[in-house]
Coordinates of C-alpha atoms in Angstrom, one line a residue:
Chain A
D256 CA 0.0 0.0 0.0
A257 CA 2.0 3.0 -1.3
G258 CA -0.4 5.6 0.1
I259 CA 0.7 9.1 -0.8
T260 CA 4.0 9.9 -2.3
Q261 CA 5.8 13.0 -3.3
S262 CA 8.7 13.6 -5.7
P263 CA 11.3 14.8 -5.6
R264 CA 12.1 14.7 -1.9
Y265 CA 14.7 17.4 -2.2
K266 CA 15.1 20.0 -4.9
I267 CA 17.4 23.0 -5.4
T268 CA 16.6 25.4 -8.2
E269 CA 17.5 28.9 -9.2
T270 CA 15.4 32.0 -9.1
G271 CA 13.2 32.4 -12.2
R272 CA 13.2 28.7 -13.1
Q273 CA 10.0 26.7 -13.4
V274 CA 9.8 23.7 -11.1
T275 CA 7.1 21.1 -10.6
L276 CA 6.5 19.1 -7.5
M277 CA 4.6 15.8 -8.0
C278 CA 2.1 14.2 -5.7
H279 CA 0.5 10.8 -6.2
Q280 CA -2.0 8.9 -4.1
T281 CA -3.2 5.3 -4.4
W282 CA -6.3 5.6 -2.2
S283 CA -8.6 7.2 -4.8
H284 CA -9.3 10.0 -2.3
S285 CA -11.4 12.7 -3.8
Y286 CA -9.7 15.6 -2.1
M287 CA -6.1 16.6 -2.4
F288 CA -4.2 19.5 -0.9
W289 CA -0.9 21.4 -1.1
Y290 CA 0.6 23.1 1.9
R291 CA 3.8 24.9 2.6
Q292 CA 5.6 24.8 5.9
D293 CA 7.7 27.6 7.1
L294 CA 9.2 28.2 10.5
G295 CA 6.8 30.0 12.7
H296 CA 3.8 29.6 10.4
G297 CA 2.8 26.0 10.7
L298 CA 1.3 24.7 7.5
R299 CA -0.5 27.0 5.2
L300 CA -2.8 25.9 2.4
I301 CA -1.7 26.8 -1.1
Y302 CA -4.3 25.0 -3.3
Y303 CA -6.7 22.2 -3.0
S304 CA -8.8 20.0 -5.3
A305 CA -12.2 18.4 -4.6
A306 CA -12.0 16.1 -7.6
A307 CA -10.4 15.8 -11.0
D308 CA -10.6 19.1 -12.9
I309 CA -11.8 21.0 -9.8
T310 CA -9.3 23.1 -8.0
D311 CA -9.5 26.1 -5.7
K312 CA -7.1 28.6 -4.0
G313 CA -6.1 28.4 -0.4
E314 CA -4.5 30.9 1.8
V315 CA -1.2 31.5 -0.1
P316 CA -1.8 30.7 -3.8
D317 CA 0.3 33.5 -5.5
G318 CA 3.1 32.2 -7.6
Y319 CA 1.8 28.6 -7.8
V320 CA -0.2 26.7 -10.4
V321 CA -2.0 23.4 -10.0
S322 CA -3.8 20.9 -12.2
R323 CA -5.6 17.7 -11.6
S324 CA -6.4 15.7 -14.7
K325 CA -6.4 12.4 -12.9
T326 CA -7.8 11.7 -9.4
E327 CA -4.5 10.2 -8.2
N328 CA -2.2 13.0 -9.3
F329 CA -2.0 16.6 -8.1
P330 CA 1.2 18.4 -9.3
L331 CA 2.2 21.8 -8.0
T332 CA 4.1 24.1 -10.3
L333 CA 6.1 27.2 -9.4
E334 CA 6.1 29.1 -12.7
S335 CA 9.0 31.4 -11.8
A336 CA 10.6 30.4 -8.5
T337 CA 11.5 33.1 -6.0
R338 CA 13.6 32.8 -2.9
S339 CA 10.5 33.4 -0.7
Q340 CA 9.2 30.0 -2.1
T341 CA 12.0 28.2 -0.3
S342 CA 10.0 25.9 2.0
V343 CA 8.9 22.4 2.7
Y344 CA 5.9 21.4 0.7
F345 CA 3.4 18.8 1.8
C346 CA 0.8 17.1 -0.3
A347 CA -2.2 15.6 1.5
S348 CA -5.4 13.7 0.6
S349 CA -8.7 13.1 2.2
P350 CA -11.7 10.9 1.4
G351 CA -14.8 12.5 0.1
G352 CA -18.3 11.2 0.9
G353 CA -20.3 11.3 4.0
Q354 CA -19.9 13.2 7.2
G355 CA -17.1 12.4 9.6
V356 CA -14.3 11.7 7.2
Y357 CA -12.4 15.0 7.3
E358 CA -8.9 14.0 8.4
Q359 CA -6.1 14.4 5.9
Y360 CA -3.2 12.0 5.2
F361 CA 0.1 13.6 4.3
G362 CA 2.9 12.7 2.0
P363 CA 6.6 12.8 3.2
G364 CA 7.2 16.3 2.0
T365 CA 9.5 18.0 -0.5
R366 CA 12.2 20.4 0.7
L367 CA 12.6 23.0 -2.0
T368 CA 15.5 25.5 -1.9
V369 CA 15.5 28.5 -4.4
T370 CA 18.9 30.1 -4.8
Chain B
A243 CA -11.9 33.5 9.4
Q244 CA -11.0 30.6 11.7
T245 CA -7.8 30.8 13.7
V246 CA -6.0 28.2 15.7
T247 CA -3.6 29.2 18.5
Q248 CA -1.0 27.2 20.2
S249 CA 0.5 29.4 22.9
Q250 CA 3.3 27.0 23.9
P251 CA 6.1 27.1 21.3
E252 CA 8.1 24.6 23.3
M253 CA 7.4 22.1 26.1
S254 CA 9.4 19.4 27.8
V255 CA 8.4 16.4 29.9
Q256 CA 10.3 13.6 31.7
E257 CA 10.0 10.2 30.3
A258 CA 7.0 8.3 31.8
E259 CA 5.4 11.6 33.0
T260 CA 2.3 13.3 31.7
V261 CA 2.2 16.5 29.6
T262 CA -0.6 18.6 28.3
L263 CA -0.4 20.7 25.1
S264 CA -2.8 23.6 24.7
C265 CA -4.8 24.7 21.7
T266 CA -7.5 27.3 21.3
Y267 CA -9.5 28.1 18.3
D268 CA -11.9 30.7 17.1
T269 CA -15.0 29.9 15.1
S270 CA -18.6 30.8 14.7
E271 CA -19.5 27.4 13.3
S272 CA -21.3 24.7 15.2
D273 CA -20.2 21.8 13.0
Y274 CA -16.5 21.2 12.9
Y275 CA -13.7 18.8 13.6
L276 CA -10.4 19.1 15.5
F277 CA -7.2 17.2 15.1
W278 CA -3.8 16.8 16.6
Y279 CA -1.0 15.9 14.2
K280 CA 2.5 14.9 15.2
Q281 CA 5.6 15.7 13.2
P282 CA 8.7 13.9 14.3
P283 CA 12.2 14.7 12.9
S284 CA 11.4 12.6 9.9
R285 CA 9.1 15.4 8.9
Q286 CA 6.2 13.0 8.3
M287 CA 2.8 14.4 9.5
I288 CA 1.0 11.8 11.5
L289 CA -2.6 12.0 12.7
V290 CA -2.7 11.4 16.4
I291 CA -6.3 12.0 17.4
R292 CA -9.5 13.6 16.1
Q293 CA -12.6 15.1 17.9
E294 CA -16.0 15.8 16.4
A295 CA -17.5 19.0 17.8
Y296 CA -21.0 17.3 18.1
K297 CA -19.6 14.7 20.5
Q298 CA -19.4 15.6 24.1
Q299 CA -17.1 12.7 25.0
N300 CA -13.4 13.4 24.8
A301 CA -11.5 11.3 22.3
T302 CA -8.9 8.8 23.4
E303 CA -6.3 6.9 21.5
N304 CA -4.1 4.7 23.8
R305 CA -1.8 7.1 25.7
F306 CA -3.3 10.2 23.9
S307 CA -6.4 11.9 25.0
V308 CA -8.0 15.3 24.6
N309 CA -9.8 17.7 26.8
F310 CA -12.4 19.3 24.5
Q311 CA -14.1 22.4 26.0
K312 CA -16.5 23.5 23.3
A313 CA -17.8 26.6 25.1
A314 CA -14.3 27.8 25.8
K315 CA -13.1 26.8 22.3
S316 CA -10.3 24.8 23.9
F317 CA -8.8 21.5 22.6
S318 CA -5.8 20.3 24.7
L319 CA -3.8 17.1 24.1
K320 CA -2.7 15.0 27.0
I321 CA 0.1 12.5 26.6
S322 CA 0.4 10.0 29.4
D323 CA 3.4 7.8 30.2
S324 CA 5.5 9.9 27.8
Q325 CA 8.0 8.0 25.7
L326 CA 11.2 9.1 23.9
G327 CA 9.4 8.5 20.6
D328 CA 6.8 11.1 21.5
A329 CA 9.3 13.8 20.9
A330 CA 8.1 15.8 18.0
M331 CA 6.3 19.0 16.9
Y332 CA 2.6 18.8 17.6
F333 CA 0.1 20.7 15.5
C334 CA -3.5 21.4 16.4
A335 CA -5.8 21.7 13.4
Y336 CA -9.4 22.7 12.7
V337 CA -11.8 22.1 9.8
R338 CA -15.4 23.2 9.6
G339 CA -18.0 20.6 8.6
S340 CA -19.0 22.1 5.3
A341 CA -15.4 22.5 4.1
R342 CA -12.3 20.4 3.8
Q343 CA -9.5 22.9 4.3
L344 CA -7.5 22.4 7.5
T345 CA -6.4 25.4 9.5
F346 CA -3.3 24.7 11.5
G347 CA -1.8 26.2 14.6
S348 CA 1.9 27.2 14.7
G349 CA 2.9 24.1 16.6
T350 CA 4.4 23.0 19.9
Q351 CA 7.8 21.4 20.0
L352 CA 7.8 18.6 22.6
T353 CA 11.0 17.4 24.1
V354 CA 11.0 14.1 26.1
L355 CA 13.8 14.0 28.7
P356 CA 15.2 10.6 29.6

């Protein structure tokens, strides 16, 4: 049971470059999320998706683009990376359906450094 | 907007003792869920315990229990018989029943002393 995976686990890129972080889940969960984690801020939501082809902005969406053509994949793209986007990025998923299933399950994270 | 506050950036506990981590939240909703997540040095986010707002009974998972005070909007985590493996950052999180986005607190770093 692979669960939820992220790739790469570590990435160093230069300012202005485009970079894509991948997220893949094997549970067929309806919901998927991208968070960034910075010291002193906890986790902040970047984007989320309720189903394939349905995405919406979170708290800090500027500078990021997402897509979800398949239920199991939810890539996050930084179109022109900036140093302020240096962070640890977490992908998470959550089942849809009836009341009571709201917890999210997280991937291992990607540490991104923008130089 | 909902906010989640963890007022203790750092806590420490002796092995085998009990520690309580505090969390308060602000919401006008009546239907919501609360969670505690653990993040050890491996960085993996692990769900520790959940609490449904409509349930009066406090949730318990082995050595982990919560004290849910709905009127006070307080949701503390008690860890009994602390073990070295409990050392981690602990995050409190909130989600309202009609949405799916979690709002996290800033975390409490727990150190377990041998």
